[in-house]
Coordinates of C-alpha atoms and ligand atoms in Angstrom, one line a residue:
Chain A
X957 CA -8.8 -22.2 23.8
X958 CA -8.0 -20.9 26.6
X959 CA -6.5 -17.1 27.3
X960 CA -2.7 -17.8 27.9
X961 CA -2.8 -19.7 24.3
X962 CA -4.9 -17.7 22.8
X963 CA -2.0 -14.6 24.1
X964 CA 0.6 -16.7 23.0
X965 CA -0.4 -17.4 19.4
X966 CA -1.2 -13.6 18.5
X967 CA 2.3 -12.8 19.9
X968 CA 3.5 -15.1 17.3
X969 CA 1.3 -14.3 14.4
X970 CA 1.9 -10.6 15.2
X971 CA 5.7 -11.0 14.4
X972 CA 6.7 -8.4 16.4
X973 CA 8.2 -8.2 20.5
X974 CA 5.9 -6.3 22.4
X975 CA 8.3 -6.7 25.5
X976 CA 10.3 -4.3 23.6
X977 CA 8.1 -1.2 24.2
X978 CA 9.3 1.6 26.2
X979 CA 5.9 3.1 26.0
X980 CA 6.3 6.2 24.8
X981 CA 3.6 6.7 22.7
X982 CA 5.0 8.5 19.5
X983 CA 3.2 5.7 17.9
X984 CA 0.0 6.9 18.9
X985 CA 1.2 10.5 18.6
X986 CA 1.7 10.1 14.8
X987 CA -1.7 7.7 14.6
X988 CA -3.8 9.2 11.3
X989 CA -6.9 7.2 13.3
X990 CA -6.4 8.0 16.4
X991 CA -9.5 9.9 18.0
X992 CA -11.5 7.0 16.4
X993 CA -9.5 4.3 17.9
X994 CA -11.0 2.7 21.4
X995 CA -7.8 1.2 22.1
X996 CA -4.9 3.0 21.1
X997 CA -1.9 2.0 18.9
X998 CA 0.4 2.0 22.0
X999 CA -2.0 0.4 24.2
X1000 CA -2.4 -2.6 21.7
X1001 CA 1.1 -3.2 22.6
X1002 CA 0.9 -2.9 26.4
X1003 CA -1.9 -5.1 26.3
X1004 CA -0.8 -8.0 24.6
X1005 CA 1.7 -8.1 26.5
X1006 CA -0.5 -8.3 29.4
X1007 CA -2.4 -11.1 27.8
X1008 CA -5.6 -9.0 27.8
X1009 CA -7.4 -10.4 24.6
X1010 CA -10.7 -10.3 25.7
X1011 CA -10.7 -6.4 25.8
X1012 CA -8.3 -6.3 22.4
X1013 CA -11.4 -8.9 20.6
X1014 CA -14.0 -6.7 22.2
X1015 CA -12.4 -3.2 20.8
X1016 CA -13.6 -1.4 17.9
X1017 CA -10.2 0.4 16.9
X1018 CA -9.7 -3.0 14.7
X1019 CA -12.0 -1.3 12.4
X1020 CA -10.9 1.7 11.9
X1021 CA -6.6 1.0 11.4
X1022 CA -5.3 2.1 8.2
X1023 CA -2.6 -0.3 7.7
X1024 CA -1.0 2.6 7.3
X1025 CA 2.4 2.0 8.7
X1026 CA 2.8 5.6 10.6
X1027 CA 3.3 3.6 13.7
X1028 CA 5.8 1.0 12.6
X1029 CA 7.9 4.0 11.1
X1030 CA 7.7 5.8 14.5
X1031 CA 8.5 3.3 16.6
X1032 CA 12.0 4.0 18.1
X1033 CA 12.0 0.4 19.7
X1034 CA 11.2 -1.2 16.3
X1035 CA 7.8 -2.4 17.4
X1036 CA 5.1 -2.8 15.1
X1037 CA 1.9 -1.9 16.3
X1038 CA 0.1 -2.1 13.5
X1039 CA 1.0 -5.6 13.4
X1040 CA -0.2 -6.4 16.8
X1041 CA -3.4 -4.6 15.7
X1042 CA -3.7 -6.7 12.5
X1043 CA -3.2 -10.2 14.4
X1044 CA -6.0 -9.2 17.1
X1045 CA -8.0 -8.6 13.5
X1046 CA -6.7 -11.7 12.2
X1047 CA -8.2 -13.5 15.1
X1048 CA -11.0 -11.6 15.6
X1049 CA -12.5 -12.4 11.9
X1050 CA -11.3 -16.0 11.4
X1051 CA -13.5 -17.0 14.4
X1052 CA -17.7 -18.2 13.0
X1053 CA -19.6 -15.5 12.2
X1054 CA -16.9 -12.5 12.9
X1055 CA -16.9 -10.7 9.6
X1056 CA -16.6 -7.3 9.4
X1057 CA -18.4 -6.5 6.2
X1058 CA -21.6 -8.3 5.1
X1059 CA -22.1 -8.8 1.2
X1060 CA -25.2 -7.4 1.7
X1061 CA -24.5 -4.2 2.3
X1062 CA -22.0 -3.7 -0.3
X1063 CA -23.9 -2.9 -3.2
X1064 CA -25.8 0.0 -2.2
X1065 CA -22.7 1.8 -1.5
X1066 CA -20.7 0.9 -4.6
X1067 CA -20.7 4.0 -6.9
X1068 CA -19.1 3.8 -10.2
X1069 CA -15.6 4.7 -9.7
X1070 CA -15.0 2.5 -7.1
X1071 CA -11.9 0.6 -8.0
X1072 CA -11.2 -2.9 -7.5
X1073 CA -8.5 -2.7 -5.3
X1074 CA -10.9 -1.3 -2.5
X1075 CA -13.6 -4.1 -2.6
X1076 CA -10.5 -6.7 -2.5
X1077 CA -8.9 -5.0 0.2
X1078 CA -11.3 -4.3 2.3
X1079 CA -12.8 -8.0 2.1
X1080 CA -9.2 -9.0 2.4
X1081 CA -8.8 -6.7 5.8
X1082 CA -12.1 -7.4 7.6
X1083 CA -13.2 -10.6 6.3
X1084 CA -11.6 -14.2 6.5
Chain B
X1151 CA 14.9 -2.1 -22.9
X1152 CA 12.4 -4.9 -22.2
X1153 CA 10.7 -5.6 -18.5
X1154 CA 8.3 -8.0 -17.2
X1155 CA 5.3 -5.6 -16.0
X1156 CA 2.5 -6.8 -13.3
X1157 CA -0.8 -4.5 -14.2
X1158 CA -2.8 -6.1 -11.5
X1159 CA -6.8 -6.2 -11.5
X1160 CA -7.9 -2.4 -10.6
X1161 CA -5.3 -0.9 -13.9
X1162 CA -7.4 -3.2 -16.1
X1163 CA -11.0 -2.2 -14.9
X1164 CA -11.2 0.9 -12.9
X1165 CA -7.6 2.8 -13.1
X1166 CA -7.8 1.6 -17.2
X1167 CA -5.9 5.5 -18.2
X1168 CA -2.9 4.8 -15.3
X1169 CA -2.3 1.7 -17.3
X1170 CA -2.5 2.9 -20.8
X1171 CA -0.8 6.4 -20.5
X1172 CA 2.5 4.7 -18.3
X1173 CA 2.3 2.3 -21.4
X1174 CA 2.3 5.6 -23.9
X1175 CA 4.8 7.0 -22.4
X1176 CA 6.8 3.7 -22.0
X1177 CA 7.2 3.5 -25.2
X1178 CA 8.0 7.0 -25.9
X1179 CA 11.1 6.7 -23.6
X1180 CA 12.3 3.6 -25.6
X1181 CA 10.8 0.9 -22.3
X1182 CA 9.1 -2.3 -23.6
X1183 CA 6.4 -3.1 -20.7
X1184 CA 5.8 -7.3 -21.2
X1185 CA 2.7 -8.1 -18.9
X1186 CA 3.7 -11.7 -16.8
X1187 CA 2.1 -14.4 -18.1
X1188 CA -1.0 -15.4 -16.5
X1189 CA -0.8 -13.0 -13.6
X1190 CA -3.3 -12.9 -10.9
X1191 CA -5.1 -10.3 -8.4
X1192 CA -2.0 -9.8 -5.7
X1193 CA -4.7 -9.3 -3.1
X1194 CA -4.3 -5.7 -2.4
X1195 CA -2.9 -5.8 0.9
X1196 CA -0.5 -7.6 2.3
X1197 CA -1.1 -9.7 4.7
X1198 CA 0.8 -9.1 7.9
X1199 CA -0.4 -12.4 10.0
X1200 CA 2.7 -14.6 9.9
X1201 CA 0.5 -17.6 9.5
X1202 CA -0.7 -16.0 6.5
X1203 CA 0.9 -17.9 3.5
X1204 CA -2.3 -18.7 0.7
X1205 CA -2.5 -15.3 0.6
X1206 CA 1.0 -14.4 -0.3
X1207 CA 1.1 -17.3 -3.2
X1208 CA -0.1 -15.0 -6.4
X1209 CA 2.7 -12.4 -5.6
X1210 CA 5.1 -15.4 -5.5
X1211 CA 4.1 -16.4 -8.9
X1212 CA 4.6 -13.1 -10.2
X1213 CA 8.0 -12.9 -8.9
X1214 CA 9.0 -16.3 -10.3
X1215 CA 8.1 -15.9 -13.4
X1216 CA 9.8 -12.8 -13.2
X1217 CA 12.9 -14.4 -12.3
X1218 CA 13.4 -16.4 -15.3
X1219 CA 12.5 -13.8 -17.3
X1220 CA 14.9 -11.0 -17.1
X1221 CA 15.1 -10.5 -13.1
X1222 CA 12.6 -7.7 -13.2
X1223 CA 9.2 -6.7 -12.1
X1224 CA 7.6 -3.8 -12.9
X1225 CA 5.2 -2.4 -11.0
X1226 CA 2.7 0.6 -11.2
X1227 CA -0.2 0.4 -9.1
X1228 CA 0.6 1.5 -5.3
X1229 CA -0.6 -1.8 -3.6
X1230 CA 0.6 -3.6 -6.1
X1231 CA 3.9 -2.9 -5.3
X1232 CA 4.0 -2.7 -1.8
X1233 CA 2.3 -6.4 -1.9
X1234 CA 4.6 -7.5 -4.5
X1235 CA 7.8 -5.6 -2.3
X1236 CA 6.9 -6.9 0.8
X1237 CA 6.1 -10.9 -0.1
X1238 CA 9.4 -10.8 -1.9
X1239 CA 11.3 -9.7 1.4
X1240 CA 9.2 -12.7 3.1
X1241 CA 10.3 -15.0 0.8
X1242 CA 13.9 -13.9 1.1
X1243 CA 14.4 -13.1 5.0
X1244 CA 11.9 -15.3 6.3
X1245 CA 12.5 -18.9 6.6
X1246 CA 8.6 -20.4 7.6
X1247 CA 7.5 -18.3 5.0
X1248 CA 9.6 -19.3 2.4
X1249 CA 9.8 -23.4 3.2
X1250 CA 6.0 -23.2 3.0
X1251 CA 5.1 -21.2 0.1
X1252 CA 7.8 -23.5 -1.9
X1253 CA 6.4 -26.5 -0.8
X1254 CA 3.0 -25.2 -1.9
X1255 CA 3.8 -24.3 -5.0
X1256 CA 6.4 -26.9 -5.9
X1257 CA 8.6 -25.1 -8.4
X1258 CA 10.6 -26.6 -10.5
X1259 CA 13.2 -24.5 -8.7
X1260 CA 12.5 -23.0 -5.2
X1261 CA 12.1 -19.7 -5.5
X1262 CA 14.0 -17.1 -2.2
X1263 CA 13.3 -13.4 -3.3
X1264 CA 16.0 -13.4 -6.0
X1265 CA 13.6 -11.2 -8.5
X1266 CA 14.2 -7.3 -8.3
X1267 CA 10.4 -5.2 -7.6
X1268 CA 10.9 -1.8 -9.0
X1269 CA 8.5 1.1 -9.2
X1270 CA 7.2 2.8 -12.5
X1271 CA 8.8 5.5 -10.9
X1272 CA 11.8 4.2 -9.6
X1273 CA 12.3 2.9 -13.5
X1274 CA 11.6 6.8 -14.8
X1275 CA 14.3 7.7 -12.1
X1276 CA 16.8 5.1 -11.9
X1277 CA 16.7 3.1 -15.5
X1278 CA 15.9 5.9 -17.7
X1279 CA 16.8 9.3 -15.5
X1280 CA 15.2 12.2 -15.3
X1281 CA 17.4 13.8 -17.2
X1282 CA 16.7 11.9 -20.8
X1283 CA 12.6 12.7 -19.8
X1284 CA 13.4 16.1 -19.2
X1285 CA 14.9 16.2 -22.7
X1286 CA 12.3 14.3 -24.5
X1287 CA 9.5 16.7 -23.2
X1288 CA 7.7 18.2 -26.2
X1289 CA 4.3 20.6 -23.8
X1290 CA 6.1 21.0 -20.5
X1291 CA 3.4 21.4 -17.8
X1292 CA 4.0 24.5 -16.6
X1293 CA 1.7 24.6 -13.2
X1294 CA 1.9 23.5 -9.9
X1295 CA 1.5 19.9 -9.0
X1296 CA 1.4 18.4 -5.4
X1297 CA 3.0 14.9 -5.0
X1298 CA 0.7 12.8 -3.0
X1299 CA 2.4 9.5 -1.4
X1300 CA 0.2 8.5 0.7
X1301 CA 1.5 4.9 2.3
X1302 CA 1.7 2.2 0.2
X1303 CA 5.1 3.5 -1.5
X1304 CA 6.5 5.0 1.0
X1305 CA 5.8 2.4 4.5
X1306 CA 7.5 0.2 6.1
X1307 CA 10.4 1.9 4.5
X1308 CA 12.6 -1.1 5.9
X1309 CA 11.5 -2.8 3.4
X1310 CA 10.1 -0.7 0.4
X1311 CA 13.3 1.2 0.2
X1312 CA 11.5 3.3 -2.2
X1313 CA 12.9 7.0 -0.7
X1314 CA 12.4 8.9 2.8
X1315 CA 9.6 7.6 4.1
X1316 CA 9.3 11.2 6.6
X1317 CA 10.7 13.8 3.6
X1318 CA 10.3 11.7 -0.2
X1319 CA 11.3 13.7 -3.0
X1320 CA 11.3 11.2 -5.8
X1321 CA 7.9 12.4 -7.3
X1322 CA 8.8 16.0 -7.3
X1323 CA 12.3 15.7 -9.4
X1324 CA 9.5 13.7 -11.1
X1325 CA 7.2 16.5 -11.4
X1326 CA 10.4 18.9 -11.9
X1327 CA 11.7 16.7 -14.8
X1328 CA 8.2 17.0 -16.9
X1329 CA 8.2 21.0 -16.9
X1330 CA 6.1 21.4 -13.7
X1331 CA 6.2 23.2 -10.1
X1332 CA 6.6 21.1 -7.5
X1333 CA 4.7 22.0 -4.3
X1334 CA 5.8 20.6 -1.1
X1335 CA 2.5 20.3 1.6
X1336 CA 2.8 18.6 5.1
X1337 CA 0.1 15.7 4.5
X1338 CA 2.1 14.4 1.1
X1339 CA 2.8 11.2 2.7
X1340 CA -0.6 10.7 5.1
X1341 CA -2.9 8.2 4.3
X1342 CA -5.6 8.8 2.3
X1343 CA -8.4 6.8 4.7
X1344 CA -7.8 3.7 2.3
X1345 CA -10.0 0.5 2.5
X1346 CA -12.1 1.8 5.6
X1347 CA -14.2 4.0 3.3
X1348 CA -16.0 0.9 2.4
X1349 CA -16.8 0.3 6.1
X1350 CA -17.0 4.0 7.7
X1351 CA -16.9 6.5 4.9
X1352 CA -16.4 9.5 7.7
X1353 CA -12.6 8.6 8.6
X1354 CA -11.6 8.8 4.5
X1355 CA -13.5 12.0 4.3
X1356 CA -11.8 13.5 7.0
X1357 CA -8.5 12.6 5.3
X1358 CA -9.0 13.6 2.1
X1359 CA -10.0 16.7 2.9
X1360 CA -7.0 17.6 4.8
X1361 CA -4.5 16.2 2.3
X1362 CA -6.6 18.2 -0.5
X1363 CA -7.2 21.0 1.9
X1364 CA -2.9 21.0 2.9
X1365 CA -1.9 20.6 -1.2
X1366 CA -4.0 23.6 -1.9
X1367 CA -2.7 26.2 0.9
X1368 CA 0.5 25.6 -0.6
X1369 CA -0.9 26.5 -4.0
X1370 CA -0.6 23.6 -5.7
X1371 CA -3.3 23.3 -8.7
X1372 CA -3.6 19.2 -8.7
X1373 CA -2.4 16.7 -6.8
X1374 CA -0.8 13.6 -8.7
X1375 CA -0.7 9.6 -7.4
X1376 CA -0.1 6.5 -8.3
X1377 CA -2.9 4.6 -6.6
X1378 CA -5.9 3.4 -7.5
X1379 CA -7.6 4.1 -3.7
X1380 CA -5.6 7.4 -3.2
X1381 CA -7.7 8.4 -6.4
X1382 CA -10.9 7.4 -5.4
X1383 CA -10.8 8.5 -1.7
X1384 CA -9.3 11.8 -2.8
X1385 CA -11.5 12.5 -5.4
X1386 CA -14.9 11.0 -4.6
X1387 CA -14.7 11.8 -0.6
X1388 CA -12.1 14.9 -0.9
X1389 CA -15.1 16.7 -2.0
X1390 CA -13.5 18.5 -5.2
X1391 CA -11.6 20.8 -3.0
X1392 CA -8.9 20.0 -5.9
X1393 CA -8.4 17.5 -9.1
X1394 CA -6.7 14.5 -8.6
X1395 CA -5.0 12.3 -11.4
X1396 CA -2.4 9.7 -12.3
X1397 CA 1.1 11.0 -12.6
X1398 CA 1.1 8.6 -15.5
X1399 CA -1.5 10.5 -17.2
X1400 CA 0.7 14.2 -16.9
X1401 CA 4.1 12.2 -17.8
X1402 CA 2.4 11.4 -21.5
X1403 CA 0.9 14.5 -21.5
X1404 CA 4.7 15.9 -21.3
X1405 CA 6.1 13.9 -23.9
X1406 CA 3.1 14.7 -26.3
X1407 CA 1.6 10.8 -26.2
X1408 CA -1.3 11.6 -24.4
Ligands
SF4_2287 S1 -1.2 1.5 10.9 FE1 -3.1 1.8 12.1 S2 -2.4 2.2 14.2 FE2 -0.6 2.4 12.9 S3 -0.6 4.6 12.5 FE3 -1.7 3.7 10.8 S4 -3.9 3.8 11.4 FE4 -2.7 4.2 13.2
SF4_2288 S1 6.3 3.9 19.6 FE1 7.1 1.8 20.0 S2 8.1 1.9 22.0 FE2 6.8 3.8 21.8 S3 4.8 3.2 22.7 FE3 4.7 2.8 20.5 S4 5.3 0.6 20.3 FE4 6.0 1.3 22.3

């Protein structure tokens, strides 16, 4: 696939207009992750707009995102950052090989109280 | 009153007491909670990928069978809802969405977000009142409780509706209603680290203890939730800096069903 496509279709799967950014940054001003994030909230934006996916696939801040919704609630533009961070994800992990979290090293960090919801959401959020 | 309830996995393994004590205290306020039939896991995140659509199918049969059986949901679990919230907003403002889950699941009747998703607490607040669970308190609590948030309630409060998503207040007329202080600390509504603390445990730790750490400046002597992860992250990488517990759990203890 090549890079103009490969732009186009996390646009779309983003659901959100990154044209619209004014690039202020109060997205990544209210950011819970933010030192940890390579690429930053407001820069997600910029640069899918840009078409630069090879940098957004390459980026580690896909990792560390919350899903926390801070940014979307920010946003005076109605952008929705998060949502371009979760499509660059989305890509990211359906592609061979690309999960984030091997079973393997899940059992020696499940305690007892872990709770369901995290070892479904988690698989949901980095694996395909 | 009678309402079709969705526990969802985690409140019947892990988070067994946020299930049983909202179901105590249920029926101390007069609400019959009827689980949907055959529910199953809502996937405890919602899938933001607009190509997404498998994903979003169990929510969907929640909310139909829901439909035809009352107009109700009932949620309690966090994620639950704001899964359950935000596919039912998909399935009635979002056209691709809709067509395709319909013609997935073939319904005998398509189905276009007609069910109504409320909260536990949005019931306690806006179907019972806080003023009949103020008067059927029998051991008011009579200490000071921090409201913790987090996200899942609260954001993208487009859609979840559920109060102000910058300056909430729901949870302490809550806390107010059951005989208790409320204490208001900035980090009520920041997220707790969620899911990453299965992949890099450092970020949650970091959280937690600055939500704990924020509750406790303000004097609060417990911090309450309603979610499953919020719980674990605040109590297993908050470090004991203070208890955290269901708000289910001090609502029963209130009304003496605990
Ligand atoms: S959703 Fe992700 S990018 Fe947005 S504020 Fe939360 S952690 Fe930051
Ligand atoms: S808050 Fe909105 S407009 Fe401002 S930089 Fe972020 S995405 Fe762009």
């Amino acid at each position: 696939m090549d890079k103009t496509e490969m732009t186009e279709i996390m646009k779309e799967i983003s659901g959100t207009d990154v044209r619209k950014c004014m690039k202020c940054g109060k997205c990544s001003g209210r950011c819970p992750a933010y030192k940890d994030m390579d690429i930053k909230p407001h820069q997600f934006v910029t640069m899918l707009e840009k078409g630069k996916v090879e940098e957004l696939l390459n980026c580690s801040a896909i990792w560390n995102c919350f899903s926390c919704m801070a940014c979307v609630e920010r946003c005076p533009r109605g952008v929705a950052p998060a949502q371009v961070i979760e499509a660059v994800r989305t890509t990211f992990t359906r592609a061979q090989n690309n999960n984030g979290l091997a079973a393997e090293d899940i059992p020696p960090i499940v305690d007892e109280l872990i709770p369901q919801q995290l070892l479904v959401s988690a698989y949901r959020k980095y694996n395909k | 009153m009678k309402i079709c309830y969705y526990p969802g996995c985690t409140l019947k393994t892990k988070a067994k007491e946020l299930d049983a004590y909202a179901r105590k205290a249920a029926e101390a306020l007069g609400v019959e909670m009827e689980e949907v039939k055959d529910w199953q896991c809502c996937g405890a995140v919602y899938p933001m990928a607009k190509n997404e659509i498998a994903t979003k199918l169990s929510a969907v049969r929640a909310l139909d069978y829901a439909k035809h059986n009352g107009g109700k949901l009932l949620t309690l679990c966090s994620a639950c809802h704001n899964v359950i919230k935000r596919v039912n907003d998909d399935m009635k403002n979002d056209e691709n969405i809709r067509t395709k889950a319909n013609n997935y699941l073939a319904l005998e009747e398509s189905y276009n977000g007609e069910t109504q998703v409320i909260h536990y607490l949005e019931m306690l607040k806006n179907e019972v009142s806080f003023d009949e669970i103020a008067k059927k308190v029998v051991k008011p609590l009579n200490r000071k409780v921090g409201a913790y948030y987090g996200c899942l309630l609260l954001r993208p409060s487009g859609v979840l509706a559920f109060d102000n998503p910058e300056n909430p207040s729901i949870i302490e007329d809550f806390i107010r209603a059951i005989g208790g202080t409320p204490v208001i600390y900035p980090f009520r509504n920041e997220c707790c680290g969620a899911y990453v603390s299965l992949k890099n445990q450092t970020l949650p730790k970091e959280r937690s203890a600055k939500i704990l750490n924020s509750a406790k400046e303000k004097g609060a002597e417990e911090v309450i939730t309603a979610c499953p992860l919020c719980l674990y992250n605040l109590q297993v990488n908050g470090a004991g800096i203070l208890p955290a517990r269901y708000f289910t759990e001090l609502l029963a203890e209130a009304l003496g069903v605990k």
